[in-house]
mmCIF file of N, CA and C in Angstrom:
data_model
loop_
_atom_site.group_PDB
_atom_site.id
_atom_site.type_symbol
_atom_site.label_atom_id
_atom_site.label_comp_id
_atom_site.label_asym_id
_atom_site.label_seq_id
_atom_site.Cartn_x
_atom_site.Cartn_y
_atom_site.Cartn_z
ATOM 1 N N UNK B 1 -7.539 6.005 -91.567
ATOM 2 C CA UNK B 1 -8.916 5.763 -91.160
ATOM 3 C C UNK B 1 -9.422 6.961 -90.351
ATOM 4 N N UNK B 2 -10.603 7.393 -90.601
ATOM 5 C CA UNK B 2 -11.195 8.537 -89.925
ATOM 6 C C UNK B 2 -11.915 8.079 -88.658
ATOM 7 N N UNK B 3 -11.669 8.808 -87.575
ATOM 8 C CA UNK B 3 -12.327 8.492 -86.307
ATOM 9 C C UNK B 3 -13.822 8.754 -86.403
ATOM 10 N N UNK B 4 -14.608 7.845 -85.873
ATOM 11 C CA UNK B 4 -16.054 8.005 -85.790
ATOM 12 C C UNK B 4 -16.438 7.850 -84.319
ATOM 13 N N UNK B 5 -17.172 8.822 -83.794
ATOM 14 C CA UNK B 5 -17.594 8.751 -82.396
ATOM 15 C C UNK B 5 -18.590 7.624 -82.193
ATOM 16 N N UNK B 6 -18.376 6.854 -81.144
ATOM 17 C CA UNK B 6 -19.273 5.760 -80.780
ATOM 18 C C UNK B 6 -20.357 6.330 -79.861
ATOM 19 N N UNK B 7 -21.626 6.300 -80.281
ATOM 20 C CA UNK B 7 -22.695 6.861 -79.443
ATOM 21 C C UNK B 7 -22.747 6.251 -78.040
ATOM 22 N N UNK B 8 -22.401 4.967 -77.925
ATOM 23 C CA UNK B 8 -22.416 4.319 -76.609
ATOM 24 C C UNK B 8 -21.328 4.907 -75.703
ATOM 25 N N UNK B 9 -20.175 5.237 -76.284
ATOM 26 C CA UNK B 9 -19.097 5.855 -75.509
ATOM 27 C C UNK B 9 -19.504 7.261 -75.085
ATOM 28 N N UNK B 10 -20.084 8.022 -75.988
ATOM 29 C CA UNK B 10 -20.542 9.377 -75.665
ATOM 30 C C UNK B 10 -21.520 9.311 -74.495
ATOM 31 N N UNK B 11 -22.504 8.448 -74.592
ATOM 32 C CA UNK B 11 -23.507 8.317 -73.528
ATOM 33 C C UNK B 11 -22.851 7.892 -72.210
ATOM 34 N N UNK B 12 -21.967 6.911 -72.257
ATOM 35 C CA UNK B 12 -21.335 6.428 -71.031
ATOM 36 C C UNK B 12 -20.511 7.520 -70.364
ATOM 37 N N UNK B 13 -19.735 8.262 -71.156
ATOM 38 C CA UNK B 13 -18.916 9.320 -70.572
ATOM 39 C C UNK B 13 -19.771 10.408 -69.934
ATOM 40 N N UNK B 14 -20.881 10.737 -70.558
ATOM 41 C CA UNK B 14 -21.736 11.796 -70.030
ATOM 42 C C UNK B 14 -22.579 11.362 -68.838
ATOM 43 N N UNK B 15 -22.880 10.071 -68.726
ATOM 44 C CA UNK B 15 -23.774 9.605 -67.661
ATOM 45 C C UNK B 15 -23.054 8.948 -66.490
ATOM 46 N N UNK B 16 -21.799 8.576 -66.659
ATOM 47 C CA UNK B 16 -21.040 7.962 -65.568
ATOM 48 C C UNK B 16 -20.340 9.060 -64.781
ATOM 49 N N UNK B 17 -20.611 9.169 -63.492
ATOM 50 C CA UNK B 17 -19.926 10.200 -62.704
ATOM 51 C C UNK B 17 -18.411 10.055 -62.832
ATOM 52 N N UNK B 18 -17.751 11.178 -63.076
ATOM 53 C CA UNK B 18 -16.308 11.124 -63.263
ATOM 54 C C UNK B 18 -15.647 12.454 -62.991
ATOM 55 N N UNK B 19 -14.355 12.440 -63.134
ATOM 56 C CA UNK B 19 -13.522 13.623 -62.923
ATOM 57 C C UNK B 19 -13.003 14.068 -64.281
ATOM 58 N N UNK B 20 -13.454 15.231 -64.721
ATOM 59 C CA UNK B 20 -13.120 15.771 -66.037
ATOM 60 C C UNK B 20 -12.088 16.872 -65.895
ATOM 61 N N UNK B 21 -10.902 16.689 -66.427
ATOM 62 C CA UNK B 21 -9.896 17.743 -66.506
ATOM 63 C C UNK B 21 -10.192 18.544 -67.764
ATOM 64 N N UNK B 22 -10.583 19.806 -67.591
ATOM 65 C CA UNK B 22 -10.981 20.644 -68.714
ATOM 66 C C UNK B 22 -9.788 21.529 -69.073
ATOM 67 N N UNK B 23 -9.073 21.124 -70.117
ATOM 68 C CA UNK B 23 -7.843 21.820 -70.521
ATOM 69 C C UNK B 23 -8.204 23.043 -71.354
ATOM 70 N N UNK B 24 -7.788 24.191 -70.861
ATOM 71 C CA UNK B 24 -8.124 25.452 -71.505
ATOM 72 C C UNK B 24 -9.188 26.221 -70.735
ATOM 73 N N UNK B 25 -9.631 25.688 -69.593
ATOM 74 C CA UNK B 25 -10.669 26.330 -68.785
ATOM 75 C C UNK B 25 -10.072 27.420 -67.914
ATOM 76 N N UNK B 26 -10.558 28.642 -68.110
ATOM 77 C CA UNK B 26 -10.156 29.767 -67.272
ATOM 78 C C UNK B 26 -11.420 30.453 -66.756
ATOM 79 N N UNK B 27 -11.244 31.546 -66.039
ATOM 80 C CA UNK B 27 -12.388 32.289 -65.512
ATOM 81 C C UNK B 27 -12.993 33.236 -66.543
ATOM 82 N N UNK B 28 -12.538 33.168 -67.781
ATOM 83 C CA UNK B 28 -13.076 34.007 -68.860
ATOM 84 C C UNK B 28 -14.466 33.483 -69.239
ATOM 85 N N UNK B 29 -15.483 34.219 -68.837
ATOM 86 C CA UNK B 29 -16.860 33.750 -69.002
ATOM 87 C C UNK B 29 -17.350 33.722 -70.450
ATOM 88 N N UNK B 30 -16.648 34.384 -71.355
ATOM 89 C CA UNK B 30 -17.083 34.373 -72.756
ATOM 90 C C UNK B 30 -16.513 33.192 -73.537
ATOM 91 N N UNK B 31 -15.590 32.459 -72.953
ATOM 92 C CA UNK B 31 -15.006 31.301 -73.635
ATOM 93 C C UNK B 31 -15.937 30.094 -73.525
ATOM 94 N N UNK B 32 -15.976 29.293 -74.564
ATOM 95 C CA UNK B 32 -16.851 28.115 -74.583
ATOM 96 C C UNK B 32 -16.551 27.167 -73.426
ATOM 97 N N UNK B 33 -15.293 27.022 -73.066
ATOM 98 C CA UNK B 33 -14.922 26.100 -71.991
ATOM 99 C C UNK B 33 -15.640 26.439 -70.692
ATOM 100 N N UNK B 34 -15.843 27.717 -70.430
ATOM 101 C CA UNK B 34 -16.488 28.149 -69.198
ATOM 102 C C UNK B 34 -17.924 27.614 -69.114
ATOM 103 N N UNK B 35 -18.681 27.807 -70.181
ATOM 104 C CA UNK B 35 -20.063 27.344 -70.204
ATOM 105 C C UNK B 35 -20.186 25.829 -70.238
ATOM 106 N N UNK B 36 -19.321 25.174 -70.974
ATOM 107 C CA UNK B 36 -19.377 23.712 -71.056
ATOM 108 C C UNK B 36 -19.009 23.097 -69.708
ATOM 109 N N UNK B 37 -18.001 23.655 -69.042
ATOM 110 C CA UNK B 37 -17.636 23.150 -67.712
ATOM 111 C C UNK B 37 -18.793 23.318 -66.739
ATOM 112 N N UNK B 38 -19.484 24.449 -66.827
ATOM 113 C CA UNK B 38 -20.659 24.689 -65.976
ATOM 114 C C UNK B 38 -21.731 23.629 -66.272
ATOM 115 N N UNK B 39 -21.945 23.314 -67.545
ATOM 116 C CA UNK B 39 -22.915 22.281 -67.923
ATOM 117 C C UNK B 39 -22.507 20.920 -67.357
ATOM 118 N N UNK B 40 -21.246 20.553 -67.533
ATOM 119 C CA UNK B 40 -20.763 19.264 -67.021
ATOM 120 C C UNK B 40 -20.976 19.157 -65.517
ATOM 121 N N UNK B 41 -20.632 20.229 -64.816
ATOM 122 C CA UNK B 41 -20.715 20.237 -63.367
ATOM 123 C C UNK B 41 -22.163 20.350 -62.875
ATOM 124 N N UNK B 42 -22.880 21.323 -63.391
ATOM 125 C CA UNK B 42 -24.210 21.621 -62.870
ATOM 126 C C UNK B 42 -25.317 20.743 -63.404
ATOM 127 N N UNK B 43 -25.254 20.388 -64.674
ATOM 128 C CA UNK B 43 -26.324 19.609 -65.284
ATOM 129 C C UNK B 43 -26.073 18.108 -65.250
ATOM 130 N N UNK B 44 -24.806 17.714 -65.371
ATOM 131 C CA UNK B 44 -24.497 16.280 -65.435
ATOM 132 C C UNK B 44 -23.852 15.743 -64.163
ATOM 133 N N UNK B 45 -23.510 16.629 -63.225
ATOM 134 C CA UNK B 45 -22.934 16.180 -61.959
ATOM 135 C C UNK B 45 -21.503 15.692 -62.042
ATOM 136 N N UNK B 46 -20.792 16.079 -63.091
ATOM 137 C CA UNK B 46 -19.386 15.684 -63.227
ATOM 138 C C UNK B 46 -18.513 16.591 -62.352
ATOM 139 N N UNK B 47 -17.423 16.052 -61.858
ATOM 140 C CA UNK B 47 -16.444 16.873 -61.157
ATOM 141 C C UNK B 47 -15.526 17.472 -62.212
ATOM 142 N N UNK B 48 -15.335 18.774 -62.181
ATOM 143 C CA UNK B 48 -14.447 19.407 -63.152
ATOM 144 C C UNK B 48 -13.151 19.826 -62.476
ATOM 145 N N UNK B 49 -12.081 19.787 -63.268
ATOM 146 C CA UNK B 49 -10.769 20.237 -62.818
ATOM 147 C C UNK B 49 -10.248 21.208 -63.879
ATOM 148 N N UNK B 50 -10.195 22.510 -63.558
ATOM 149 C CA UNK B 50 -9.672 23.469 -64.526
ATOM 150 C C UNK B 50 -8.173 23.257 -64.751
ATOM 151 N N UNK B 51 -7.768 23.200 -66.028
ATOM 152 C CA UNK B 51 -6.351 23.091 -66.377
ATOM 153 C C UNK B 51 -6.050 24.224 -67.359
ATOM 154 N N UNK B 52 -5.215 25.146 -66.906
ATOM 155 C CA UNK B 52 -4.901 26.347 -67.686
ATOM 156 C C UNK B 52 -3.608 26.923 -67.112
ATOM 157 N N UNK B 53 -2.745 27.489 -67.944
ATOM 158 C CA UNK B 53 -1.486 28.045 -67.422
ATOM 159 C C UNK B 53 -1.675 29.019 -66.254
ATOM 160 N N UNK B 54 -2.814 29.714 -66.196
ATOM 161 C CA UNK B 54 -3.070 30.643 -65.084
ATOM 162 C C UNK B 54 -3.489 29.922 -63.801
ATOM 163 N N UNK B 55 -3.859 28.661 -63.893
ATOM 164 C CA UNK B 55 -4.261 27.846 -62.738
ATOM 165 C C UNK B 55 -5.296 28.550 -61.869
ATOM 166 N N UNK B 56 -6.327 29.084 -62.498
ATOM 167 C CA UNK B 56 -7.371 29.811 -61.785
ATOM 168 C C UNK B 56 -8.422 28.868 -61.199
ATOM 169 N N UNK B 57 -9.034 29.299 -60.102
ATOM 170 C CA UNK B 57 -10.203 28.606 -59.578
ATOM 171 C C UNK B 57 -11.389 28.982 -60.457
ATOM 172 N N UNK B 58 -12.112 27.969 -60.933
ATOM 173 C CA UNK B 58 -13.260 28.194 -61.810
ATOM 174 C C UNK B 58 -14.417 27.325 -61.313
ATOM 175 N N UNK B 59 -15.601 27.913 -61.236
ATOM 176 C CA UNK B 59 -16.792 27.200 -60.761
ATOM 177 C C UNK B 59 -16.531 26.542 -59.404
ATOM 178 N N UNK B 60 -15.722 27.198 -58.571
ATOM 179 C CA UNK B 60 -15.441 26.706 -57.234
ATOM 180 C C UNK B 60 -14.391 25.624 -57.152
ATOM 181 N N UNK B 61 -13.794 25.259 -58.277
ATOM 182 C CA UNK B 61 -12.795 24.196 -58.296
ATOM 183 C C UNK B 61 -11.401 24.784 -58.517
ATOM 184 N N UNK B 62 -10.403 24.343 -57.750
ATOM 185 C CA UNK B 62 -9.051 24.868 -57.926
ATOM 186 C C UNK B 62 -8.466 24.453 -59.266
ATOM 187 N N UNK B 63 -7.722 25.364 -59.864
ATOM 188 C CA UNK B 63 -7.114 25.098 -61.154
ATOM 189 C C UNK B 63 -5.675 24.648 -61.037
ATOM 190 N N UNK B 64 -5.191 24.033 -62.093
ATOM 191 C CA UNK B 64 -3.818 23.539 -62.178
ATOM 192 C C UNK B 64 -3.231 23.989 -63.505
ATOM 193 N N UNK B 65 -1.939 24.264 -63.498
ATOM 194 C CA UNK B 65 -1.287 24.800 -64.691
ATOM 195 C C UNK B 65 -1.159 23.758 -65.803
ATOM 196 N N UNK B 66 -0.963 22.501 -65.435
ATOM 197 C CA UNK B 66 -0.789 21.432 -66.426
ATOM 198 C C UNK B 66 -1.517 20.174 -65.975
ATOM 199 N N UNK B 67 -1.730 19.247 -66.888
ATOM 200 C CA UNK B 67 -2.312 17.948 -66.516
ATOM 201 C C UNK B 67 -1.433 17.220 -65.513
ATOM 202 N N UNK B 68 -0.121 17.354 -65.664
ATOM 203 C CA UNK B 68 0.807 16.682 -64.755
ATOM 204 C C UNK B 68 0.660 17.183 -63.318
ATOM 205 N N UNK B 69 0.180 18.408 -63.142
ATOM 206 C CA UNK B 69 0.017 18.984 -61.807
ATOM 207 C C UNK B 69 -1.246 18.517 -61.095
ATOM 208 N N UNK B 70 -2.181 17.941 -61.820
ATOM 209 C CA UNK B 70 -3.464 17.548 -61.244
ATOM 210 C C UNK B 70 -3.269 16.309 -60.363
ATOM 211 N N UNK B 71 -3.620 16.419 -59.071
ATOM 212 C CA UNK B 71 -3.495 15.239 -58.213
ATOM 213 C C UNK B 71 -4.638 14.253 -58.463
ATOM 214 N N UNK B 72 -4.403 13.003 -58.185
ATOM 215 C CA UNK B 72 -5.448 11.997 -58.283
ATOM 216 C C UNK B 72 -5.743 11.552 -59.700
ATOM 217 N N UNK B 73 -6.773 10.738 -59.810
ATOM 218 C CA UNK B 73 -7.152 10.156 -61.095
ATOM 219 C C UNK B 73 -7.915 11.154 -61.950
ATOM 220 N N UNK B 74 -7.811 10.967 -63.252
ATOM 221 C CA UNK B 74 -8.573 11.743 -64.226
ATOM 222 C C UNK B 74 -9.320 10.749 -65.105
ATOM 223 N N UNK B 75 -10.622 10.939 -65.188
ATOM 224 C CA UNK B 75 -11.414 10.061 -66.039
ATOM 225 C C UNK B 75 -11.427 10.545 -67.482
ATOM 226 N N UNK B 76 -11.708 11.833 -67.686
ATOM 227 C CA UNK B 76 -11.818 12.385 -69.033
ATOM 228 C C UNK B 76 -10.992 13.663 -69.120
ATOM 229 N N UNK B 77 -10.208 13.774 -70.181
ATOM 230 C CA UNK B 77 -9.517 15.023 -70.483
ATOM 231 C C UNK B 77 -10.303 15.686 -71.608
ATOM 232 N N UNK B 78 -10.927 16.811 -71.272
ATOM 233 C CA UNK B 78 -11.749 17.567 -72.205
ATOM 234 C C UNK B 78 -10.874 18.675 -72.789
ATOM 235 N N UNK B 79 -10.659 18.643 -74.096
ATOM 236 C CA UNK B 79 -9.633 19.470 -74.741
ATOM 237 C C UNK B 79 -10.249 20.697 -75.412
ATOM 238 N N UNK B 80 -9.934 21.868 -74.843
ATOM 239 C CA UNK B 80 -10.375 23.163 -75.357
ATOM 240 C C UNK B 80 -9.179 23.998 -75.760
ATOM 241 N N UNK B 81 -8.303 23.457 -76.564
ATOM 242 C CA UNK B 81 -7.147 24.211 -77.049
ATOM 243 C C UNK B 81 -7.182 24.213 -78.568
ATOM 244 N N UNK B 82 -6.387 25.067 -79.169
ATOM 245 C CA UNK B 82 -6.277 25.113 -80.617
ATOM 246 C C UNK B 82 -5.948 23.715 -81.141
ATOM 247 N N UNK B 83 -6.554 23.349 -82.262
ATOM 248 C CA UNK B 83 -6.346 22.009 -82.826
ATOM 249 C C UNK B 83 -4.871 21.683 -83.028
ATOM 250 N N UNK B 84 -4.049 22.696 -83.315
ATOM 251 C CA UNK B 84 -2.615 22.443 -83.518
ATOM 252 C C UNK B 84 -1.918 22.026 -82.228
ATOM 253 N N UNK B 85 -2.538 22.272 -81.088
ATOM 254 C CA UNK B 85 -1.963 21.908 -79.789
ATOM 255 C C UNK B 85 -2.608 20.656 -79.193
ATOM 256 N N UNK B 86 -3.673 20.192 -79.812
ATOM 257 C CA UNK B 86 -4.452 19.093 -79.243
ATOM 258 C C UNK B 86 -3.655 17.798 -79.127
ATOM 259 N N UNK B 87 -2.813 17.508 -80.109
ATOM 260 C CA UNK B 87 -2.037 16.265 -80.067
ATOM 261 C C UNK B 87 -1.148 16.185 -78.846
ATOM 262 N N UNK B 88 -0.536 17.300 -78.464
ATOM 263 C CA UNK B 88 0.305 17.324 -77.274
ATOM 264 C C UNK B 88 -0.525 17.071 -76.017
ATOM 265 N N UNK B 89 -1.711 17.662 -75.946
ATOM 266 C CA UNK B 89 -2.584 17.445 -74.793
ATOM 267 C C UNK B 89 -3.019 15.978 -74.731
ATOM 268 N N UNK B 90 -3.343 15.399 -75.868
ATOM 269 C CA UNK B 90 -3.724 13.982 -75.904
ATOM 270 C C UNK B 90 -2.562 13.116 -75.412
ATOM 271 N N UNK B 91 -1.347 13.426 -75.845
ATOM 272 C CA UNK B 91 -0.185 12.660 -75.381
ATOM 273 C C UNK B 91 -0.004 12.799 -73.868
ATOM 274 N N UNK B 92 -0.254 13.994 -73.336
ATOM 275 C CA UNK B 92 -0.182 14.204 -71.891
ATOM 276 C C UNK B 92 -1.265 13.384 -71.178
ATOM 277 N N UNK B 93 -2.456 13.329 -71.770
ATOM 278 C CA UNK B 93 -3.546 12.550 -71.186
ATOM 279 C C UNK B 93 -3.190 11.065 -71.142
ATOM 280 N N UNK B 94 -2.579 10.579 -72.205
ATOM 281 C CA UNK B 94 -2.150 9.178 -72.240
ATOM 282 C C UNK B 94 -1.117 8.933 -71.149
ATOM 283 N N UNK B 95 -0.112 9.810 -71.072
ATOM 284 C CA UNK B 95 0.952 9.662 -70.070
ATOM 285 C C UNK B 95 0.396 9.758 -68.659
ATOM 286 N N UNK B 96 -0.617 10.548 -68.482
ATOM 287 C CA UNK B 96 -1.217 10.805 -67.170
ATOM 288 C C UNK B 96 -2.124 9.661 -66.716
ATOM 289 N N UNK B 97 -2.479 8.777 -67.645
ATOM 290 C CA UNK B 97 -3.326 7.639 -67.295
ATOM 291 C C UNK B 97 -4.816 7.937 -67.337
ATOM 292 N N UNK B 98 -5.204 8.962 -68.081
ATOM 293 C CA UNK B 98 -6.629 9.264 -68.228
ATOM 294 C C UNK B 98 -7.333 8.099 -68.919
ATOM 295 N N UNK B 99 -8.625 8.005 -68.690
ATOM 296 C CA UNK B 99 -9.407 6.926 -69.288
ATOM 297 C C UNK B 99 -10.011 7.307 -70.638
ATOM 298 N N UNK B 100 -10.132 8.627 -70.872
ATOM 299 C CA UNK B 100 -10.761 9.084 -72.112
ATOM 300 C C UNK B 100 -10.265 10.478 -72.458
ATOM 301 N N UNK B 101 -10.349 10.810 -73.743
ATOM 302 C CA UNK B 101 -10.121 12.175 -74.204
ATOM 303 C C UNK B 101 -11.340 12.603 -75.010
ATOM 304 N N UNK B 102 -11.720 13.861 -74.817
ATOM 305 C CA UNK B 102 -12.847 14.433 -75.542
ATOM 306 C C UNK B 102 -12.324 15.688 -76.206
ATOM 307 N N UNK B 103 -12.173 15.651 -77.534
ATOM 308 C CA UNK B 103 -11.732 16.818 -78.294
ATOM 309 C C UNK B 103 -12.966 17.580 -78.732
ATOM 310 N N UNK B 104 -13.019 18.844 -78.345
ATOM 311 C CA UNK B 104 -14.199 19.662 -78.542
ATOM 312 C C UNK B 104 -14.513 19.923 -80.020
ATOM 313 N N UNK B 105 -15.643 20.555 -80.221
ATOM 314 C CA UNK B 105 -16.121 20.908 -81.550
ATOM 315 C C UNK B 105 -15.032 21.638 -82.335
ATOM 316 N N UNK B 106 -14.793 21.200 -83.551
ATOM 317 C CA UNK B 106 -13.784 21.764 -84.463
ATOM 318 C C UNK B 106 -12.346 21.462 -84.061
ATOM 319 N N UNK B 107 -12.139 20.626 -83.068
ATOM 320 C CA UNK B 107 -10.778 20.194 -82.719
ATOM 321 C C UNK B 107 -10.633 18.770 -83.253
ATOM 322 N N UNK B 108 -9.890 18.670 -84.352
ATOM 323 C CA UNK B 108 -9.743 17.392 -85.047
ATOM 324 C C UNK B 108 -8.256 17.084 -85.191
ATOM 325 N N UNK B 109 -7.864 15.940 -84.666
ATOM 326 C CA UNK B 109 -6.494 15.461 -84.813
ATOM 327 C C UNK B 109 -6.566 13.945 -84.907
ATOM 328 N N UNK B 110 -6.673 13.457 -86.137
ATOM 329 C CA UNK B 110 -6.850 12.016 -86.366
ATOM 330 C C UNK B 110 -5.694 11.194 -85.783
ATOM 331 N N UNK B 111 -4.455 11.680 -85.942
ATOM 332 C CA UNK B 111 -3.293 10.941 -85.430
ATOM 333 C C UNK B 111 -3.346 10.851 -83.910
ATOM 334 N N UNK B 112 -3.708 11.936 -83.253
ATOM 335 C CA UNK B 112 -3.802 11.925 -81.790
ATOM 336 C C UNK B 112 -4.933 11.005 -81.333
ATOM 337 N N UNK B 113 -6.053 11.035 -82.035
ATOM 338 C CA UNK B 113 -7.165 10.147 -81.692
ATOM 339 C C UNK B 113 -6.742 8.690 -81.812
ATOM 340 N N UNK B 114 -5.976 8.388 -82.853
ATOM 341 C CA UNK B 114 -5.473 7.027 -83.054
ATOM 342 C C UNK B 114 -4.530 6.619 -81.922
ATOM 343 N N UNK B 115 -3.619 7.535 -81.534
ATOM 344 C CA UNK B 115 -2.683 7.241 -80.438
ATOM 345 C C UNK B 115 -3.446 6.968 -79.139
ATOM 346 N N UNK B 116 -4.457 7.768 -78.879
ATOM 347 C CA UNK B 116 -5.235 7.579 -77.657
ATOM 348 C C UNK B 116 -5.978 6.243 -77.686
ATOM 349 N N UNK B 117 -6.622 5.945 -78.799
ATOM 350 C CA UNK B 117 -7.345 4.679 -78.916
ATOM 351 C C UNK B 117 -6.386 3.493 -78.795
ATOM 352 N N UNK B 118 -5.232 3.601 -79.431
ATOM 353 C CA UNK B 118 -4.233 2.529 -79.345
ATOM 354 C C UNK B 118 -3.731 2.337 -77.918
ATOM 355 N N UNK B 119 -3.762 3.409 -77.120
ATOM 356 C CA UNK B 119 -3.330 3.334 -75.719
ATOM 357 C C UNK B 119 -4.464 2.877 -74.800
ATOM 358 N N UNK B 120 -5.643 2.608 -75.389
ATOM 359 C CA UNK B 120 -6.756 2.079 -74.610
ATOM 360 C C UNK B 120 -7.722 3.120 -74.070
ATOM 361 N N UNK B 121 -7.586 4.377 -74.493
ATOM 362 C CA UNK B 121 -8.491 5.420 -74.040
ATOM 363 C C UNK B 121 -9.726 5.471 -74.940
ATOM 364 N N UNK B 122 -10.849 5.824 -74.352
ATOM 365 C CA UNK B 122 -12.016 6.158 -75.152
ATOM 366 C C UNK B 122 -11.747 7.509 -75.795
ATOM 367 N N UNK B 123 -12.233 7.703 -77.012
ATOM 368 C CA UNK B 123 -11.993 8.939 -77.745
ATOM 369 C C UNK B 123 -13.301 9.471 -78.320
ATOM 370 N N UNK B 124 -13.559 10.752 -78.050
ATOM 371 C CA UNK B 124 -14.649 11.474 -78.686
ATOM 372 C C UNK B 124 -14.006 12.709 -79.304
ATOM 373 N N UNK B 125 -14.380 13.018 -80.538
ATOM 374 C CA UNK B 125 -13.721 14.118 -81.239
ATOM 375 C C UNK B 125 -14.724 14.935 -82.051
ATOM 376 N N UNK B 126 -14.483 16.250 -82.078
ATOM 377 C CA UNK B 126 -15.239 17.190 -82.907
ATOM 378 C C UNK B 126 -16.708 17.258 -82.529
ATOM 379 N N UNK B 127 -16.967 17.260 -81.221
ATOM 380 C CA UNK B 127 -18.322 17.489 -80.718
ATOM 381 C C UNK B 127 -18.216 18.002 -79.290
ATOM 382 N N UNK B 128 -19.344 18.340 -78.707
ATOM 383 C CA UNK B 128 -19.352 19.004 -77.411
ATOM 384 C C UNK B 128 -20.345 18.325 -76.466
ATOM 385 N N UNK B 129 -19.974 18.151 -75.200
ATOM 386 C CA UNK B 129 -20.921 17.569 -74.238
ATOM 387 C C UNK B 129 -22.214 18.372 -74.126
ATOM 388 N N UNK B 130 -22.119 19.702 -74.259
ATOM 389 C CA UNK B 130 -23.309 20.538 -74.131
ATOM 390 C C UNK B 130 -24.213 20.446 -75.352
ATOM 391 N N UNK B 131 -23.738 19.826 -76.410
ATOM 392 C CA UNK B 131 -24.567 19.524 -77.582
ATOM 393 C C UNK B 131 -25.082 18.089 -77.474
ATOM 394 N N UNK B 132 -24.180 17.180 -77.172
ATOM 395 C CA UNK B 132 -24.523 15.752 -77.122
ATOM 396 C C UNK B 132 -25.475 15.437 -75.961
ATOM 397 N N UNK B 133 -25.255 16.047 -74.807
ATOM 398 C CA UNK B 133 -26.099 15.762 -73.633
ATOM 399 C C UNK B 133 -27.576 16.003 -73.908
ATOM 400 N N UNK B 134 -27.951 17.204 -74.352
ATOM 401 C CA UNK B 134 -29.364 17.440 -74.649
ATOM 402 C C UNK B 134 -29.927 16.519 -75.741
ATOM 403 N N UNK B 135 -29.105 16.175 -76.737
ATOM 404 C CA UNK B 135 -29.558 15.248 -77.769
ATOM 405 C C UNK B 135 -29.903 13.879 -77.185
ATOM 406 N N UNK B 136 -29.218 13.539 -76.081
ATOM 407 C CA UNK B 136 -29.469 12.269 -75.410
ATOM 408 C C UNK B 136 -30.517 12.393 -74.300
ATOM 409 N N UNK B 137 -31.073 13.601 -74.142
ATOM 410 C CA UNK B 137 -32.071 13.817 -73.121
ATOM 411 C C UNK B 137 -31.479 13.980 -71.730
ATOM 412 N N UNK B 138 -30.202 14.381 -71.668
ATOM 413 C CA UNK B 138 -29.521 14.548 -70.390
ATOM 414 C C UNK B 138 -29.448 16.028 -70.020
ATOM 415 N N UNK B 139 -29.639 16.301 -68.745
ATOM 416 C CA UNK B 139 -29.435 17.631 -68.162
ATOM 417 C C UNK B 139 -29.884 18.753 -69.007
#
């Protein structure tokens, strides 16, 4: 079965204040993760947590090398890694107790989406908050 994004879930995730762990976010300003994290933080008021092996501070927020290193609760794991690595990140999000996973544009892993949904997480796949937000009239 192919995953279909639920518009109500997309809207709820974008409009409910939360803590977004952005996996793949570094200080590289030309990467999509950098701009999308800025949109989440500045336009939608979400708290961002950079997750990248370099553990850099980005947009004023301290970074962590892995999801396991992030203290506290995580509402959404926003996945900006190669699609071949996305399933592992989704499994980490499930183990970490995240409430949702958001696989970015062109990141498609049907099996991982199924595992996340089966574990009770909300799942959004193959789209971007910076695309969906304006379509919904947000930020």
